[in-house]
Amino acid sequence: MNESSNSATKKMTRKAVGASTIGAIIEWYDFFLYSTASAIIFPKLFFPSADPYISTLESFGSLAVGYVARPVGAAIFGHFGDRIGRKNALVITLWLMGLSTIVMGLLPTYSTLGFLAPLLLIIARIFQGIGVGGEWAGSILLSMEWGGNKTSGFMASLPNAGVGAGQLVASVILGLFIALSGSQFYVWGWRLPFLFSVILLVAGVVIRSKIDETPHFQEVQASKQVSALPIFEVVKSYPKQVLLTIFLKMSEHAPYVVFTVFMIGYSVEHFHIDKGFLVTAITVASILMCFNIPLFGHVSDRIGMKRVYLIGVILMLLWAFPYVALMNTGIPSVIFLVTVLSMFPHNIQGGAQPALIAQSFPVRLRYSGAALGSQISAVISGGIAPIICTYLLHVFGTIYAVAGYIAFTAVVSLIATVLVKNYTQLKENPGTGTKESIEPSIQL
């Protein structure tokens, strides 16, 4: 490769990383804005009830609907991502997420429209879920496949840090409008963070439209290995890899939703802690997340992705009961500190996870496999986590039941992580009986 070509490749790599990361920030801003709103806004405005337990359960149910829709998005965009390329699929997901969020900000509330208000909110949430279901895998592949084999963990972790950055932007914008609107927050102030998405949407589409398709996918096209039905093929040929992906992600996803959604609502309701104070805690945690995830992605390139991920899973298991005990003190300063510290076991996993999952599948089926496994996991771990925790608390009458749930997800992920293999360790393609010729040789 001559100097001019090498320079052009490096320039496009930087653009691809920027486009995938910025796009991820925008899409996760939309998604996490709803998550926080489901704890502090929607129970009051869209799911009013004389019983706070019922209101909370209904609001968290609408949150779960978005997660249920994510595998649908994974199937749709996994198909197109492995058929027509990563870039084109990602532009569509951005439009879908952005428009859904803007619609939410324009919806009448229950007091104006009655039962149609939560119904329309749920429909918009479904489209959000479909969009983000295709986003995660595509963004990490866009970055990882433009990077080198020796830095795949770091490159794939950058868009995953966009998850934290999206949470950060959502927390900052929400906190800003809580402060600006004051007593009018539940009248009109809550709408502004959702409408703010229009600015992010335009910026994201412009940036993503200017990048080229990844070299790995171009090789798949050149070698005529593009699958006709990638979702069906990955399920048929790599069912074990899909299942292990589902389970290994549980200890990263479920606790994160517990930390940032359920426990926030719990602290507001039981200890009467100011919602703005708790949003600030999430903001600080999100800032650290933006740095920690790429850091541990880099570490995973040095000592192995599986090894780093196992460290994160074990720490999550050990943290479960101390975390709940400290949160249950009801002391604002302790809750603030613990909310920030709770992100570290998650961040360790978040740094190693993207490449660990992506490299479990061959390039030509990678979008479909990574998307399907991760998004089914999002349903059975993250999406229903607040509902499970609300139910456990209601039935057992102790918050320590939530700690047991966190510990359970960690044990499941520990087993799955031990069993998962890099695709290059699978000697043959189960579907054809032949070796793939274009797979990078990278060790987990």
Coordinates of C-alpha atoms in Angstrom, one line a residue:
M1 CA 0.0 0.0 0.0
N2 CA 1.5 3.3 -1.1
E3 CA 1.8 6.4 1.2
S4 CA -1.2 8.2 -0.4
S5 CA -3.5 5.1 -0.1
N6 CA -2.4 4.5 3.5
S7 CA -3.1 8.2 4.4
A8 CA -6.6 8.0 2.8
T9 CA -7.3 4.8 4.7
K10 CA -6.3 6.4 8.0
K11 CA -8.4 9.4 7.3
M12 CA -11.4 7.2 6.5
T13 CA -10.8 5.2 9.7
R14 CA -10.9 8.3 11.8
K15 CA -14.1 9.4 10.0
A16 CA -15.7 6.0 10.5
V17 CA -14.8 5.9 14.2
G18 CA -16.2 9.4 14.6
A19 CA -19.4 8.6 12.7
S20 CA -20.1 5.4 14.5
T21 CA -19.4 6.9 18.0
I22 CA -21.3 10.1 17.4
G23 CA -24.2 8.2 15.9
A24 CA -24.2 5.9 18.9
I25 CA -24.2 8.8 21.3
I26 CA -27.3 10.3 19.5
E27 CA -29.2 7.0 19.4
W28 CA -28.5 6.2 23.0
Y29 CA -29.4 9.7 24.1
D30 CA -32.8 9.0 22.7
F31 CA -33.1 5.6 24.3
F32 CA -31.8 6.5 27.8
L33 CA -33.8 9.7 27.9
Y34 CA -36.9 7.5 27.8
S35 CA -35.4 5.2 30.5
T36 CA -34.9 8.1 32.9
A37 CA -38.3 9.5 32.0
S38 CA -40.0 6.1 32.8
A39 CA -38.8 6.5 36.4
I40 CA -39.5 10.2 37.1
I41 CA -41.9 11.6 34.4
F42 CA -44.1 9.0 32.7
P43 CA -45.7 7.5 35.9
K44 CA -47.1 10.9 36.7
L45 CA -48.1 12.2 33.2
F46 CA -48.9 9.0 31.2
F47 CA -49.7 6.3 33.7
P48 CA -51.4 8.1 36.6
S49 CA -52.8 5.9 39.3
A50 CA -53.8 6.2 43.0
D51 CA -51.3 3.4 43.7
P52 CA -47.7 4.4 43.0
Y53 CA -46.8 0.8 42.6
I54 CA -49.2 0.4 39.7
S55 CA -48.1 3.6 38.0
T56 CA -44.4 2.6 38.3
L57 CA -45.1 -0.9 37.0
E58 CA -47.1 0.4 34.0
S59 CA -44.3 2.9 33.2
F60 CA -41.6 0.3 33.4
G61 CA -43.8 -1.9 31.3
S62 CA -43.7 0.7 28.5
L63 CA -39.9 0.8 29.0
A64 CA -39.8 -2.9 28.5
V65 CA -41.7 -2.7 25.2
G66 CA -38.8 -0.8 23.7
Y67 CA -36.5 -3.7 24.7
V68 CA -38.9 -6.3 23.3
A69 CA -38.8 -4.5 20.0
R70 CA -35.0 -4.5 19.9
P71 CA -34.7 -8.1 18.5
V72 CA -37.0 -7.1 15.7
G73 CA -34.7 -4.3 14.8
A74 CA -31.7 -6.7 15.1
A75 CA -33.3 -9.1 12.6
I76 CA -34.2 -6.3 10.2
F77 CA -31.0 -4.3 10.3
G78 CA -28.8 -7.4 10.8
H79 CA -30.2 -8.7 7.5
F80 CA -29.5 -5.4 5.7
G81 CA -26.2 -4.8 7.4
D82 CA -24.9 -8.2 6.2
R83 CA -26.6 -7.8 2.8
I84 CA -26.0 -4.1 1.7
G85 CA -23.5 -3.0 4.3
R86 CA -23.0 -1.5 7.7
K87 CA -23.2 2.2 6.7
N88 CA -26.6 2.2 5.0
A89 CA -28.3 0.3 7.8
L90 CA -26.9 2.7 10.4
V91 CA -28.3 5.8 8.6
I92 CA -31.8 4.3 8.7
T93 CA -31.5 3.4 12.4
L94 CA -30.6 7.0 13.1
W95 CA -33.7 8.4 11.4
L96 CA -35.9 5.9 13.1
M97 CA -34.7 6.7 16.6
G98 CA -34.6 10.5 16.1
L99 CA -38.1 10.8 14.7
S100 CA -39.6 8.5 17.4
T101 CA -38.1 10.7 20.1
I102 CA -39.3 13.9 18.6
V103 CA -42.9 12.5 18.4
M104 CA -42.7 11.6 22.1
G105 CA -42.0 15.2 22.9
L106 CA -45.1 16.3 21.1
L107 CA -47.6 13.8 22.5
P108 CA -50.5 15.0 24.7
T109 CA -50.5 13.5 28.2
Y110 CA -53.1 11.3 29.9
S111 CA -55.0 14.3 31.3
T112 CA -55.6 15.5 27.8
L113 CA -56.0 12.4 25.7
G114 CA -56.9 9.7 28.1
F115 CA -55.8 6.1 27.4
L116 CA -54.7 7.0 23.9
A117 CA -51.8 9.0 25.3
P118 CA -49.9 6.0 26.8
L119 CA -50.9 3.9 23.7
L120 CA -49.2 6.5 21.4
L121 CA -46.2 6.7 23.7
I122 CA -45.8 2.9 23.6
I123 CA -46.0 2.9 19.8
A124 CA -43.3 5.5 19.6
R125 CA -41.2 3.5 22.0
I126 CA -41.6 0.4 19.8
F127 CA -40.0 2.3 16.9
Q128 CA -37.3 3.5 19.2
G129 CA -36.6 -0.1 20.1
I130 CA -36.5 -1.3 16.5
G131 CA -34.0 1.5 15.7
V132 CA -31.6 0.9 18.6
G133 CA -31.9 -2.9 17.9
G134 CA -29.9 -2.4 14.7
E135 CA -27.6 0.4 16.1
W136 CA -25.4 -1.4 18.6
A137 CA -23.9 -4.1 16.4
G138 CA -23.6 -1.8 13.3
S139 CA -21.8 0.9 15.1
I140 CA -19.2 -1.3 16.7
L141 CA -18.6 -3.1 13.4
L142 CA -18.2 0.1 11.5
S143 CA -15.5 1.1 14.0
M144 CA -13.8 -2.3 14.5
E145 CA -13.7 -3.3 10.9
W146 CA -12.0 0.0 9.9
G147 CA -9.4 -0.5 12.6
G148 CA -6.5 -2.9 12.8
N149 CA -6.6 -6.5 14.2
K150 CA -4.3 -5.5 17.1
T151 CA -6.6 -2.7 18.2
S152 CA -10.0 -4.4 17.6
G153 CA -10.9 -4.3 21.3
F154 CA -10.2 -0.6 21.6
M155 CA -11.8 0.3 18.3
A156 CA -15.0 -1.6 19.0
S157 CA -15.2 -0.1 22.5
L158 CA -15.3 3.5 21.2
P159 CA -19.0 3.3 20.0
N160 CA -19.8 1.4 23.2
A161 CA -18.5 4.4 25.1
G162 CA -21.1 6.2 23.1
V163 CA -23.6 4.4 25.2
G164 CA -22.2 6.2 28.3
A165 CA -21.9 9.4 26.4
G166 CA -25.6 9.1 25.3
Q167 CA -26.5 8.6 28.9
L168 CA -24.4 11.6 29.9
V169 CA -26.0 13.9 27.3
A170 CA -29.5 12.7 28.3
S171 CA -28.7 13.3 32.0
V172 CA -27.2 16.7 31.3
I173 CA -30.0 17.9 29.1
L174 CA -32.7 16.5 31.4
G175 CA -31.0 18.1 34.4
L176 CA -30.7 21.4 32.6
F177 CA -34.4 21.5 31.7
I178 CA -35.4 20.4 35.2
A179 CA -33.5 23.4 36.5
L180 CA -34.8 25.8 33.9
S181 CA -38.4 24.9 34.0
G182 CA -38.6 24.5 37.8
S183 CA -42.2 24.0 38.9
Q184 CA -43.3 24.0 35.3
F185 CA -41.3 20.9 34.5
Y186 CA -44.3 18.5 34.5
V187 CA -46.3 21.1 32.5
W188 CA -43.9 21.8 29.5
G189 CA -40.3 21.4 30.6
W190 CA -40.3 17.6 30.2
R191 CA -40.9 18.0 26.5
L192 CA -37.8 19.9 25.7
P193 CA -35.2 17.1 26.1
F194 CA -37.2 15.0 23.6
L195 CA -37.5 17.9 21.1
F196 CA -33.8 18.6 21.4
S197 CA -33.3 15.3 19.5
V198 CA -34.0 17.1 16.2
I199 CA -30.6 18.9 16.4
L200 CA -28.8 15.7 17.1
L201 CA -30.6 13.8 14.4
V202 CA -29.6 16.3 11.6
A203 CA -25.9 16.3 12.8
G204 CA -25.8 12.5 13.0
V205 CA -27.2 11.9 9.5
V206 CA -24.9 14.3 7.9
I207 CA -21.8 12.7 9.5
R208 CA -22.8 9.1 8.8
S209 CA -23.6 9.9 5.2
K210 CA -20.0 10.8 4.4
I211 CA -18.3 7.5 5.3
D212 CA -17.4 4.5 3.1
E213 CA -18.3 0.9 3.7
T214 CA -15.9 -1.1 5.9
P215 CA -13.0 -3.0 4.2
H216 CA -14.1 -6.3 5.8
F217 CA -17.6 -6.1 4.2
Q218 CA -16.1 -5.0 0.9
E219 CA -14.0 -8.2 1.0
V220 CA -17.1 -10.3 1.7
Q221 CA -18.8 -8.7 -1.4
A222 CA -15.7 -9.1 -3.6
S223 CA -15.4 -12.8 -2.7
K224 CA -19.2 -13.2 -3.3
Q225 CA -19.8 -14.6 0.2
V226 CA -22.7 -12.3 1.0
S227 CA -25.5 -14.4 2.6
A228 CA -28.9 -14.4 1.0
L229 CA -30.6 -14.8 4.4
P230 CA -28.1 -13.9 7.1
I231 CA -30.4 -14.0 10.1
F232 CA -31.6 -17.5 9.2
E233 CA -28.1 -18.7 8.4
V234 CA -26.6 -17.5 11.6
V235 CA -29.3 -19.1 13.7
K236 CA -29.0 -22.4 11.8
S237 CA -25.2 -22.5 11.6
Y238 CA -24.2 -20.8 14.9
P239 CA -27.0 -21.4 17.4
K240 CA -24.5 -22.0 20.3
Q241 CA -22.7 -18.7 19.6
V242 CA -26.0 -16.8 19.6
L243 CA -27.1 -18.4 22.9
L244 CA -23.8 -17.7 24.6
T245 CA -23.9 -14.1 23.4
I246 CA -27.3 -13.7 24.9
F247 CA -26.2 -15.0 28.3
L248 CA -22.8 -13.4 28.5
K249 CA -24.3 -10.0 28.1
M250 CA -26.7 -10.4 31.0
S251 CA -24.4 -9.2 33.8
E252 CA -23.5 -6.1 31.9
H253 CA -27.0 -5.1 30.8
A254 CA -29.4 -6.0 33.6
P255 CA -27.4 -4.4 36.5
Y256 CA -26.9 -1.2 34.4
V257 CA -30.6 -0.8 34.0
V258 CA -31.1 -1.5 37.7
F259 CA -28.5 1.1 38.6
T260 CA -29.7 3.8 36.3
V261 CA -33.5 3.3 36.3
F262 CA -34.9 1.1 39.0
M263 CA -32.8 2.3 41.9
I264 CA -33.3 5.9 40.9
G265 CA -37.0 5.6 41.1
Y266 CA -36.7 3.6 44.4
S267 CA -34.6 6.3 46.0
V268 CA -37.0 9.1 44.9
E269 CA -40.0 7.2 46.3
H270 CA -38.6 5.7 49.5
F271 CA -36.0 8.3 50.6
H272 CA -37.5 11.4 48.9
I273 CA -34.2 12.3 47.4
D274 CA -34.4 15.0 44.8
K275 CA -34.6 13.7 41.2
G276 CA -32.2 16.4 40.0
F277 CA -29.6 15.2 42.5
L278 CA -29.9 11.6 41.3
V279 CA -29.7 12.7 37.6
T280 CA -26.4 14.5 38.6
A281 CA -25.1 11.2 40.0
I282 CA -25.8 9.4 36.8
T283 CA -24.1 12.3 34.9
V284 CA -20.9 11.9 36.8
A285 CA -21.0 8.1 36.4
S286 CA -21.6 8.6 32.6
I287 CA -18.5 10.9 32.4
L288 CA -16.4 8.2 33.9
M289 CA -18.0 5.6 31.6
C290 CA -16.9 7.5 28.5
F291 CA -13.2 7.1 29.6
N292 CA -13.3 3.8 31.3
I293 CA -14.9 1.8 28.5
P294 CA -12.2 2.7 25.9
L295 CA -9.5 2.2 28.6
F296 CA -10.7 -1.4 29.2
G297 CA -11.1 -1.9 25.5
H298 CA -7.4 -1.1 25.2
V299 CA -6.5 -3.4 28.1
S300 CA -8.5 -6.2 26.4
D301 CA -6.2 -5.9 23.3
R302 CA -3.2 -6.4 25.6
I303 CA -4.3 -9.2 27.9
G304 CA -7.3 -10.8 26.1
M305 CA -11.0 -9.8 25.7
K306 CA -12.3 -12.9 27.5
R307 CA -10.0 -12.4 30.5
V308 CA -11.0 -8.7 30.9
Y309 CA -14.7 -9.5 30.6
L310 CA -14.5 -12.3 33.2
I311 CA -12.9 -9.8 35.6
G312 CA -15.8 -7.5 35.1
V313 CA -18.4 -10.2 35.6
I314 CA -16.8 -11.4 38.8
L315 CA -16.6 -7.9 40.2
M316 CA -20.3 -7.5 39.4
L317 CA -21.1 -10.6 41.3
L318 CA -19.1 -9.5 44.4
W319 CA -20.6 -6.0 44.2
A320 CA -24.3 -6.9 44.2
F321 CA -25.1 -7.1 47.9
P322 CA -22.7 -4.3 49.1
Y323 CA -24.2 -2.1 46.4
V324 CA -27.8 -2.7 47.6
A325 CA -26.8 -2.3 51.3
L326 CA -25.2 1.0 50.7
M327 CA -28.0 2.3 48.6
N328 CA -30.5 1.3 51.2
T329 CA -28.9 3.6 53.8
G330 CA -31.0 6.4 52.3
I331 CA -28.1 8.8 52.9
P332 CA -27.9 11.1 49.8
S333 CA -24.1 11.4 49.8
V334 CA -23.7 7.6 50.0
I335 CA -26.2 7.0 47.3
F336 CA -24.4 9.5 45.1
L337 CA -21.1 7.8 45.6
V338 CA -22.4 4.3 45.2
T339 CA -24.3 5.2 42.0
V340 CA -21.0 6.4 40.5
L341 CA -19.0 3.4 41.8
S342 CA -21.6 0.9 40.5
M343 CA -20.5 1.8 36.9
F344 CA -17.0 0.3 37.3
P345 CA -17.8 -3.4 37.0
H346 CA -20.1 -2.5 34.2
N347 CA -17.5 -0.5 32.4
I348 CA -14.9 -3.3 32.5
Q349 CA -17.4 -5.5 30.7
G350 CA -18.4 -2.7 28.4
G351 CA -14.8 -2.3 27.2
A352 CA -14.2 -5.9 26.2
Q353 CA -17.7 -7.0 25.2
P354 CA -18.2 -5.5 21.7
A355 CA -15.2 -7.2 20.1
L356 CA -15.8 -10.3 22.2
I357 CA -19.3 -10.7 20.7
A358 CA -18.5 -9.5 17.2
Q359 CA -15.6 -12.0 16.8
S360 CA -17.9 -14.9 17.8
F361 CA -19.3 -14.8 14.2
P362 CA -17.8 -14.8 10.7
V363 CA -17.6 -11.4 9.0
R364 CA -20.4 -12.2 6.5
L365 CA -22.8 -13.0 9.3
R366 CA -21.3 -10.7 12.0
Y367 CA -23.9 -8.0 11.9
S368 CA -26.8 -10.5 12.2
G369 CA -25.2 -12.6 14.9
A370 CA -24.0 -9.8 17.1
A371 CA -27.2 -7.9 16.8
L372 CA -29.5 -10.8 17.4
G373 CA -27.6 -12.2 20.4
S374 CA -27.1 -8.8 22.1
Q375 CA -30.7 -7.6 21.5
I376 CA -32.4 -10.8 22.7
S377 CA -30.2 -10.4 25.8
A378 CA -31.5 -6.8 26.1
V379 CA -35.0 -8.2 26.4
I380 CA -34.5 -10.9 28.9
S381 CA -32.0 -8.9 31.1
G382 CA -32.3 -5.2 30.6
G383 CA -35.8 -4.7 29.4
I384 CA -37.6 -6.6 32.1
A385 CA -35.1 -5.7 34.9
P386 CA -37.1 -2.9 36.4
I387 CA -40.3 -5.0 36.3
I388 CA -38.6 -7.9 37.9
C389 CA -37.1 -5.7 40.6
T390 CA -40.4 -4.0 41.3
Y391 CA -42.0 -7.4 41.5
L392 CA -39.3 -8.9 43.8
L393 CA -39.5 -5.9 46.1
H394 CA -43.3 -6.1 46.3
V395 CA -43.3 -9.9 46.9
F396 CA -40.3 -10.3 49.3
G397 CA -40.6 -6.9 50.9
T398 CA -36.8 -6.4 50.9
I399 CA -34.5 -4.6 48.5
Y400 CA -32.0 -7.4 49.0
A401 CA -34.0 -9.4 46.6
V402 CA -32.7 -7.0 43.9
A403 CA -29.2 -7.9 44.9
G404 CA -30.0 -11.5 44.4
Y405 CA -31.2 -10.8 40.9
I406 CA -27.9 -8.9 40.1
A407 CA -25.9 -11.8 41.4
F408 CA -27.9 -14.3 39.4
T409 CA -27.2 -12.5 36.1
A410 CA -23.5 -12.4 37.0
V411 CA -23.4 -16.2 37.5
V412 CA -25.2 -16.8 34.2
S413 CA -22.7 -14.6 32.4
L414 CA -19.7 -16.1 34.1
I415 CA -20.6 -19.5 32.7
A416 CA -21.4 -18.2 29.2
T417 CA -18.2 -16.2 29.0
V418 CA -16.1 -19.2 29.9
L419 CA -17.8 -21.2 27.1
V420 CA -17.8 -18.6 24.3
K421 CA -15.2 -18.9 21.5
N422 CA -13.6 -16.7 18.9
Y423 CA -14.8 -17.6 15.4
T424 CA -11.2 -18.3 14.3
Q425 CA -11.1 -21.0 16.9
L426 CA -14.0 -22.8 15.2
K427 CA -12.1 -24.9 12.7
E428 CA -14.8 -25.0 10.0
N429 CA -17.9 -23.2 9.0
P430 CA -20.7 -25.4 10.3
G431 CA -22.9 -24.6 7.4
T432 CA -20.5 -25.4 4.6
G433 CA -17.8 -27.6 6.1
T434 CA -15.2 -25.2 4.7
K435 CA -12.9 -22.7 6.3
E436 CA -13.6 -19.0 5.9
S437 CA -10.7 -17.3 4.1
I438 CA -11.2 -13.7 5.2
E439 CA -11.5 -13.9 9.0
P440 CA -8.9 -12.0 11.0
S441 CA -6.9 -14.0 13.4
I442 CA -7.5 -12.3 16.8
Q443 CA -7.3 -13.9 20.2
L444 CA -9.9 -13.5 22.8

